[in-house]
Structures are given as structure tokens and as C-alpha cells.
Amino acid sequence: MLVTSWNLLHGMAIPPTNDLAADQIKLGEAVQAIGADVIGIQEVDEQLTRSGRASQTEVVAEAMRTEHWGFAPVMVGAPGEKWRKLHSQDAQIITADNVESNRQSNLDGNYGIGIVSKVPVKDWARLELGNSPFGMPLVIPAEGKKGKQSVRMIYVADEPRVALAAVLENGWTVINTHLSFVPFVNYLQLHRIKKWATQLSAQHGTQVLIIGDMNLPKGLPAVGSSWNSLVEHNSYPSWGGKVQFDYILSNTLKPDQYEALPTLVTGVSDHLPISVKIL
């Protein structure tokens, strides 16, 4: 089973093209090149104007030729634009079964995280992680001199955070997340996910992987716990990795039971996808 984690940056091409339709095609081509059996995606748009009203989790599923996908919205609208937190009547997990009804009832679109799997999914679960009451200056992609890729810094308020779990028919549960960028807040959120992972493992009798953009520098997600980081690749920024923010964690796999795969430059997003093959 080849498992991938990838922060999509809402399918934005790097360097930016301002061609929304072409960007979604490029996203699908990148997913096909990755060749994952299970992929956890972060910074995902669902019917938002900025990404051409695409359902990006569904775009990924179509590229993988599977109907097993789930999207966990964290807001109605898009970060940096007009948005609101989910209400109790809003869909908490969107799948192929309810995507059409969500589109009819929610004209503003959603932003969140998703999981797409070629392995059939037996059950879905969602864990609320809250958000930091304060934000921080963040580095974001920008076009530099002579068209070269560069960055700029802006102040960003933290957004609601969740974890999404897919219980698979092959004896694995995959938990995907995108943690806060605020120090200590993200570490506490990860601690909650690890406890939840233990509960899900006992409930369903599965091994568990925790994957995602954890906004923690190299090695920290595994410190002081029984969880090991299976991949050690600098994943950000995508045009020359300087730091690892993206992880695949396991508390059961031994070194001879998995193989970390090289990162793939896709031309999409400011993050590189990371992948591991479970042998």
C-alpha cells in the first residue's frame, strides 16, 4: 500500500499561472504521477471560486480512478476571504454519497482536508481540534524578480483545525490532519490525535497511520512518544525544500516493513508530496 500526504495549496500551480482550469488538470496529472493507493490532502477547496468551483477531493479521486473519498470542511468560504465556521446543520464529512446535496445547500463552497483511497473505506470519523486564538506572520509564495519564485510575509489568523480518519478494509486506519501553524498549539493538537488514534485502533482492530501537514519542524512530531516518522524529507518550499512540515507517523511499523519514497516535484503547491510504501 503506497500512502501519500500532500498539502495542495488549493491546487495552485507554482509558479502561478492564473489559469484555474489548467491548474486542476495539472493537479490530476500530478496525482496520477504519484500513484498512491491512499492519499491525505490538505488545503483543499470544495466548490470555491478561487479554484474554479472544482471539487478538488473528487478531482484527486477521479485521477486515482476510485469512488472512495471523504472531505472534512473546516469552514464555509475560503481563508483570507469571507468565511464562517461550520454550523451544526452543515455537512461534517462530504463523500460521493452526499456531495450533490451539499452543493445544492451550500453555494459558498468549503475549505478543508480530505482522504482518497483505492482501498474500500469501511467508516469515516472526524475529530475537532479547534484553533489558536491568535495568528502569526507567515511566509507565502510570491513572484520575484525576473519571474523567479519568491516569498512574502503576511499576518494570518489561525483557522479551525480537524483530523479526518478513514477506516480501511485492509486492516489500516489512516488519519489525515493539517495542524495549526502556532507553536505549542500544534503540538497539543497532535497529542490529541495520537490519543484518538489509539482509541480508533482498539475500536476497529486496525493499525494506524497519522499523516499530514503538521507545521512542526523536522522530527518534533515523533519526540517523546511511541510514534515514529517514516519519512524524512524536506517538503517545504516545493521549489527547494528547506524544512520538513509534512509527516507520516506509525507506532507499529518496523524499519523492514516500509520504504520511504523520493519526493516528486509536481509543479503544483508550495509543498512537496511525501510517500511511504508499506511492504
CSV table of C-alpha atoms in Angstrom, one decimal:
chain,number,residue,atom,x,y,z
A,1,MET,CA,0.0,0.0,0.0
A,2,LEU,CA,1.5,3.3,-1.1
A,3,VAL,CA,0.4,6.2,1.2
A,4,THR,CA,1.0,9.8,0.4
A,5,SER,CA,0.5,13.1,2.3
A,6,TRP,CA,0.3,16.3,0.3
A,7,ASN,CA,-0.7,19.9,1.1
A,8,LEU,CA,-2.3,21.0,-2.2
A,9,LEU,CA,-2.3,24.8,-1.7
A,10,HIS,CA,-5.8,24.6,-3.2
A,11,GLY,CA,-4.3,23.2,-6.4
A,12,MET,CA,-2.3,26.4,-7.2
A,13,ALA,CA,0.4,26.0,-9.8
A,14,ILE,CA,3.9,27.1,-8.9
A,15,PRO,CA,4.9,29.4,-10.4
A,16,PRO,CA,1.3,30.7,-10.6
A,17,THR,CA,-0.4,30.6,-14.0
A,18,ASN,CA,-3.8,32.3,-13.2
A,19,ASP,CA,-5.4,29.6,-15.4
A,20,LEU,CA,-7.8,27.8,-13.0
A,21,ALA,CA,-8.9,25.1,-15.4
A,22,ALA,CA,-5.4,24.2,-16.4
A,23,ASP,CA,-4.3,24.1,-12.7
A,24,GLN,CA,-7.0,21.5,-11.9
A,25,ILE,CA,-5.8,19.4,-14.9
A,26,LYS,CA,-2.2,19.7,-13.7
A,27,LEU,CA,-3.4,18.6,-10.2
A,28,GLY,CA,-5.0,15.4,-11.6
A,29,GLU,CA,-1.8,14.7,-13.7
A,30,ALA,CA,0.3,15.1,-10.6
A,31,VAL,CA,-1.8,12.7,-8.6
A,32,GLN,CA,-1.5,10.1,-11.4
A,33,ALA,CA,2.2,10.5,-11.3
A,34,ILE,CA,2.4,10.0,-7.6
A,35,GLY,CA,0.5,6.7,-7.9
A,36,ALA,CA,-0.8,6.5,-4.3
A,37,ASP,CA,-3.2,3.9,-3.0
A,38,VAL,CA,-4.2,6.2,-0.2
A,39,ILE,CA,-3.6,10.0,-0.2
A,40,GLY,CA,-4.3,12.5,2.6
A,41,ILE,CA,-4.6,16.1,1.2
A,42,GLN,CA,-4.6,19.4,3.0
A,43,GLU,CA,-5.6,23.0,2.0
A,44,VAL,CA,-8.3,21.6,-0.2
A,45,ASP,CA,-11.1,23.5,-1.9
A,46,GLU,CA,-14.7,22.3,-2.5
A,47,GLN,CA,-16.6,24.5,-5.0
A,48,LEU,CA,-14.7,27.7,-4.2
A,49,THR,CA,-14.4,30.4,-6.8
A,50,ARG,CA,-10.6,30.8,-6.4
A,51,SER,CA,-10.1,27.2,-7.7
A,52,GLY,CA,-12.7,27.3,-10.5
A,53,ARG,CA,-15.5,25.8,-8.4
A,54,ALA,CA,-13.8,22.4,-8.5
A,55,SER,CA,-14.3,19.7,-6.0
A,56,GLN,CA,-10.7,19.0,-5.5
A,57,THR,CA,-11.1,15.8,-3.5
A,58,GLU,CA,-13.2,14.5,-6.3
A,59,VAL,CA,-10.6,15.6,-8.8
A,60,VAL,CA,-8.0,13.6,-6.9
A,61,ALA,CA,-10.4,10.6,-6.7
A,62,GLU,CA,-11.0,10.7,-10.5
A,63,ALA,CA,-7.3,10.8,-11.1
A,64,MET,CA,-6.9,7.7,-8.9
A,65,ARG,CA,-10.0,6.0,-10.5
A,66,THR,CA,-11.7,5.4,-7.2
A,67,GLU,CA,-15.0,6.4,-5.6
A,68,HIS,CA,-13.7,6.1,-2.1
A,69,TRP,CA,-13.1,9.7,-0.9
A,70,GLY,CA,-14.0,11.9,2.0
A,71,PHE,CA,-13.7,15.6,2.6
A,72,ALA,CA,-13.8,17.3,6.0
A,73,PRO,CA,-14.7,21.0,5.7
A,74,VAL,CA,-13.3,23.3,8.3
A,75,MET,CA,-15.1,26.4,7.1
A,76,VAL,CA,-17.7,27.7,4.7
A,77,GLY,CA,-15.8,30.0,2.3
A,78,ALA,CA,-12.0,30.4,2.0
A,79,PRO,CA,-9.3,31.5,4.3
A,80,GLY,CA,-8.2,35.1,3.6
A,81,GLU,CA,-11.6,35.8,2.2
A,82,LYS,CA,-15.1,35.9,3.8
A,83,TRP,CA,-15.7,32.8,5.7
A,84,ARG,CA,-17.6,31.3,8.7
A,85,LYS,CA,-17.2,28.3,11.0
A,86,LEU,CA,-19.4,25.3,10.3
A,87,HIS,CA,-22.9,25.2,11.9
A,88,SER,CA,-24.5,22.0,13.3
A,89,GLN,CA,-26.5,21.6,10.1
A,90,ASP,CA,-23.5,21.8,7.8
A,91,ALA,CA,-22.1,18.6,6.4
A,92,GLN,CA,-19.2,17.4,8.6
A,93,ILE,CA,-17.8,14.8,6.2
A,94,ILE,CA,-18.6,15.1,2.5
A,95,THR,CA,-18.4,11.9,0.4
A,96,ALA,CA,-19.6,10.7,-3.0
A,97,ASP,CA,-22.9,9.9,-1.3
A,98,ASN,CA,-23.8,13.4,-0.2
A,99,VAL,CA,-21.6,15.8,-2.3
A,100,GLU,CA,-24.5,16.8,-4.6
A,101,SER,CA,-26.8,17.7,-1.7
A,102,ASN,CA,-24.0,19.8,-0.1
A,103,ARG,CA,-23.5,21.7,-3.3
A,104,GLN,CA,-27.2,22.5,-3.5
A,105,SER,CA,-27.4,23.7,0.1
A,106,ASN,CA,-24.1,25.4,0.3
A,107,LEU,CA,-23.5,27.9,-2.5
A,108,ASP,CA,-20.4,29.5,-0.9
A,109,GLY,CA,-18.2,26.4,-1.0
A,110,ASN,CA,-15.8,24.9,1.6
A,111,TYR,CA,-12.2,24.6,2.5
A,112,GLY,CA,-10.7,21.7,4.5
A,113,ILE,CA,-8.8,18.4,4.3
A,114,GLY,CA,-9.5,15.1,2.5
A,115,ILE,CA,-8.6,11.4,2.1
A,116,VAL,CA,-8.9,9.5,-1.2
A,117,SER,CA,-8.4,5.7,-1.2
A,118,LYS,CA,-8.3,2.9,-3.7
A,119,VAL,CA,-8.8,0.6,-0.7
A,120,PRO,CA,-12.5,0.5,0.2
A,121,VAL,CA,-13.4,2.6,3.3
A,122,LYS,CA,-15.5,0.9,6.0
A,123,ASP,CA,-16.0,4.0,8.1
A,124,TRP,CA,-15.3,7.7,8.4
A,125,ALA,CA,-14.6,9.7,11.6
A,126,ARG,CA,-13.8,13.4,12.4
A,127,LEU,CA,-12.1,15.0,15.4
A,128,GLU,CA,-12.4,18.7,16.2
A,129,LEU,CA,-9.1,20.3,17.2
A,130,GLY,CA,-10.2,24.0,17.5
A,131,ASN,CA,-7.8,26.8,16.6
A,132,SER,CA,-5.4,29.2,18.1
A,133,PRO,CA,-6.9,32.5,19.4
A,134,PHE,CA,-4.1,34.4,17.8
A,135,GLY,CA,-2.3,34.2,14.4
A,136,MET,CA,1.2,34.7,13.2
A,137,PRO,CA,3.2,36.2,10.3
A,138,LEU,CA,3.6,33.5,7.6
A,139,VAL,CA,5.7,33.2,4.5
A,140,ILE,CA,3.6,32.6,1.4
A,141,PRO,CA,4.6,32.1,-2.3
A,142,ALA,CA,5.1,35.2,-4.5
A,143,GLU,CA,6.6,36.0,-7.8
A,144,GLY,CA,10.0,37.6,-7.5
A,145,LYS,CA,12.2,39.5,-9.9
A,146,LYS,CA,12.5,38.2,-13.5
A,147,GLY,CA,9.7,35.8,-12.9
A,148,LYS,CA,11.6,33.7,-10.3
A,149,GLN,CA,9.7,32.1,-7.5
A,150,SER,CA,9.9,34.0,-4.2
A,151,VAL,CA,8.1,34.5,-1.0
A,152,ARG,CA,6.5,37.3,1.0
A,153,MET,CA,5.3,37.6,4.6
A,154,ILE,CA,1.8,38.4,5.8
A,155,TYR,CA,-0.1,38.2,9.1
A,156,VAL,CA,-2.5,35.3,9.1
A,157,ALA,CA,-5.2,34.4,11.6
A,158,ASP,CA,-5.4,30.7,12.6
A,159,GLU,CA,-8.3,28.7,11.1
A,160,PRO,CA,-10.3,25.8,12.6
A,161,ARG,CA,-8.4,22.5,12.6
A,162,VAL,CA,-9.7,19.0,12.4
A,163,ALA,CA,-8.5,15.4,11.8
A,164,LEU,CA,-10.2,13.0,9.4
A,165,ALA,CA,-10.0,9.2,9.8
A,166,ALA,CA,-10.7,6.6,7.1
A,167,VAL,CA,-11.1,3.0,8.4
A,168,LEU,CA,-10.0,0.8,5.6
A,169,GLU,CA,-11.0,-2.7,4.7
A,170,ASN,CA,-7.3,-3.9,4.7
A,171,GLY,CA,-6.8,-3.5,8.5
A,172,TRP,CA,-5.5,0.1,8.5
A,173,THR,CA,-6.9,3.3,9.7
A,174,VAL,CA,-5.4,6.5,8.1
A,175,ILE,CA,-5.8,9.8,10.0
A,176,ASN,CA,-5.1,13.0,8.0
A,177,THR,CA,-4.7,16.4,9.5
A,178,HIS,CA,-3.5,20.0,9.0
A,179,LEU,CA,-2.3,21.4,12.3
A,180,SER,CA,-2.1,25.0,13.5
A,181,PHE,CA,1.0,26.9,12.5
A,182,VAL,CA,1.1,28.4,16.0
A,183,PRO,CA,3.9,26.8,18.1
A,184,PHE,CA,2.7,24.6,21.1
A,185,VAL,CA,-0.9,24.8,19.8
A,186,ASN,CA,0.0,22.4,17.0
A,187,TYR,CA,1.9,20.1,19.4
A,188,LEU,CA,-1.1,19.9,21.7
A,189,GLN,CA,-3.4,19.1,18.7
A,190,LEU,CA,-1.1,16.3,17.6
A,191,HIS,CA,-1.1,14.9,21.2
A,192,ARG,CA,-5.0,14.7,21.0
A,193,ILE,CA,-4.8,13.0,17.6
A,194,LYS,CA,-2.4,10.3,19.0
A,195,LYS,CA,-4.8,9.5,21.8
A,196,TRP,CA,-7.7,9.4,19.3
A,197,ALA,CA,-5.6,7.1,17.1
A,198,THR,CA,-5.2,4.7,20.0
A,199,GLN,CA,-8.9,4.7,20.6
A,200,LEU,CA,-9.7,4.1,16.9
A,201,SER,CA,-7.2,1.3,16.7
A,202,ALA,CA,-8.8,-0.5,19.6
A,203,GLN,CA,-12.3,0.1,18.4
A,204,HIS,CA,-11.7,-1.2,14.8
A,205,GLY,CA,-8.8,-3.6,15.4
A,206,THR,CA,-6.6,-1.8,12.9
A,207,GLN,CA,-3.1,-0.4,12.7
A,208,VAL,CA,-3.0,3.4,12.4
A,209,LEU,CA,-1.1,5.9,10.3
A,210,ILE,CA,-1.2,9.7,11.2
A,211,ILE,CA,-0.3,11.8,8.1
A,212,GLY,CA,-0.5,15.4,7.2
A,213,ASP,CA,1.0,18.9,7.3
A,214,MET,CA,1.8,19.3,11.0
A,215,ASN,CA,3.6,22.6,10.8
A,216,LEU,CA,6.3,21.2,13.1
A,217,PRO,CA,10.0,21.2,12.1
A,218,LYS,CA,11.9,18.1,11.5
A,219,GLY,CA,11.5,15.3,14.0
A,220,LEU,CA,9.2,17.0,16.5
A,221,PRO,CA,6.0,15.0,15.8
A,222,ALA,CA,7.8,11.8,17.0
A,223,VAL,CA,9.6,13.3,20.0
A,224,GLY,CA,8.5,11.9,23.4
A,225,SER,CA,6.1,9.3,22.1
A,226,SER,CA,5.9,5.8,20.7
A,227,TRP,CA,5.3,7.2,17.2
A,228,ASN,CA,8.0,7.1,14.5
A,229,SER,CA,8.4,9.3,11.5
A,230,LEU,CA,8.5,7.1,8.4
A,231,VAL,CA,9.7,9.8,6.0
A,232,GLU,CA,12.5,12.3,6.5
A,233,HIS,CA,12.4,14.6,3.5
A,234,ASN,CA,12.3,18.4,3.5
A,235,SER,CA,8.9,19.1,2.0
A,236,TYR,CA,8.7,22.9,2.0
A,237,PRO,CA,9.0,25.0,-0.1
A,238,SER,CA,8.5,22.9,-3.2
A,239,TRP,CA,11.0,24.8,-5.3
A,240,GLY,CA,13.9,23.9,-3.0
A,241,GLY,CA,13.0,22.1,0.3
A,242,LYS,CA,14.4,23.7,3.4
A,243,VAL,CA,12.2,22.3,6.2
A,244,GLN,CA,10.0,19.3,6.8
A,245,PHE,CA,6.4,20.1,7.8
A,246,ASP,CA,4.8,17.0,6.3
A,247,TYR,CA,4.8,13.6,8.0
A,248,ILE,CA,3.7,10.0,8.0
A,249,LEU,CA,3.7,8.6,11.5
A,250,SER,CA,3.3,5.0,12.8
A,251,ASN,CA,3.5,3.4,16.2
A,252,THR,CA,3.7,-0.2,14.9
A,253,LEU,CA,5.8,-0.5,11.7
A,254,LYS,CA,9.4,-1.7,11.9
A,255,PRO,CA,12.1,-0.4,9.5
A,256,ASP,CA,11.9,-3.5,7.3
A,257,GLN,CA,8.1,-3.2,6.9
A,258,TYR,CA,8.1,0.1,4.9
A,259,GLU,CA,10.0,2.1,2.3
A,260,ALA,CA,10.1,5.9,2.2
A,261,LEU,CA,9.9,7.0,-1.4
A,262,PRO,CA,11.6,10.0,-3.0
A,263,THR,CA,9.7,13.3,-3.2
A,264,LEU,CA,8.2,14.2,-6.5
A,265,VAL,CA,8.3,17.7,-8.0
A,266,THR,CA,4.8,18.3,-9.4
A,267,GLY,CA,4.6,21.9,-10.4
A,268,VAL,CA,1.6,22.2,-8.0
A,269,SER,CA,1.6,23.7,-4.5
A,270,ASP,CA,4.3,25.1,-2.3
A,271,HIS,CA,4.6,21.7,-0.6
A,272,LEU,CA,6.1,18.5,-2.0
A,273,PRO,CA,4.2,15.3,-1.6
A,274,ILE,CA,5.7,12.7,0.7
A,275,SER,CA,5.1,9.0,0.3
A,276,VAL,CA,5.8,5.6,2.0
A,277,LYS,CA,5.2,2.1,0.7
A,278,ILE,CA,4.1,-0.4,3.3
A,279,LEU,CA,5.7,-3.7,2.3
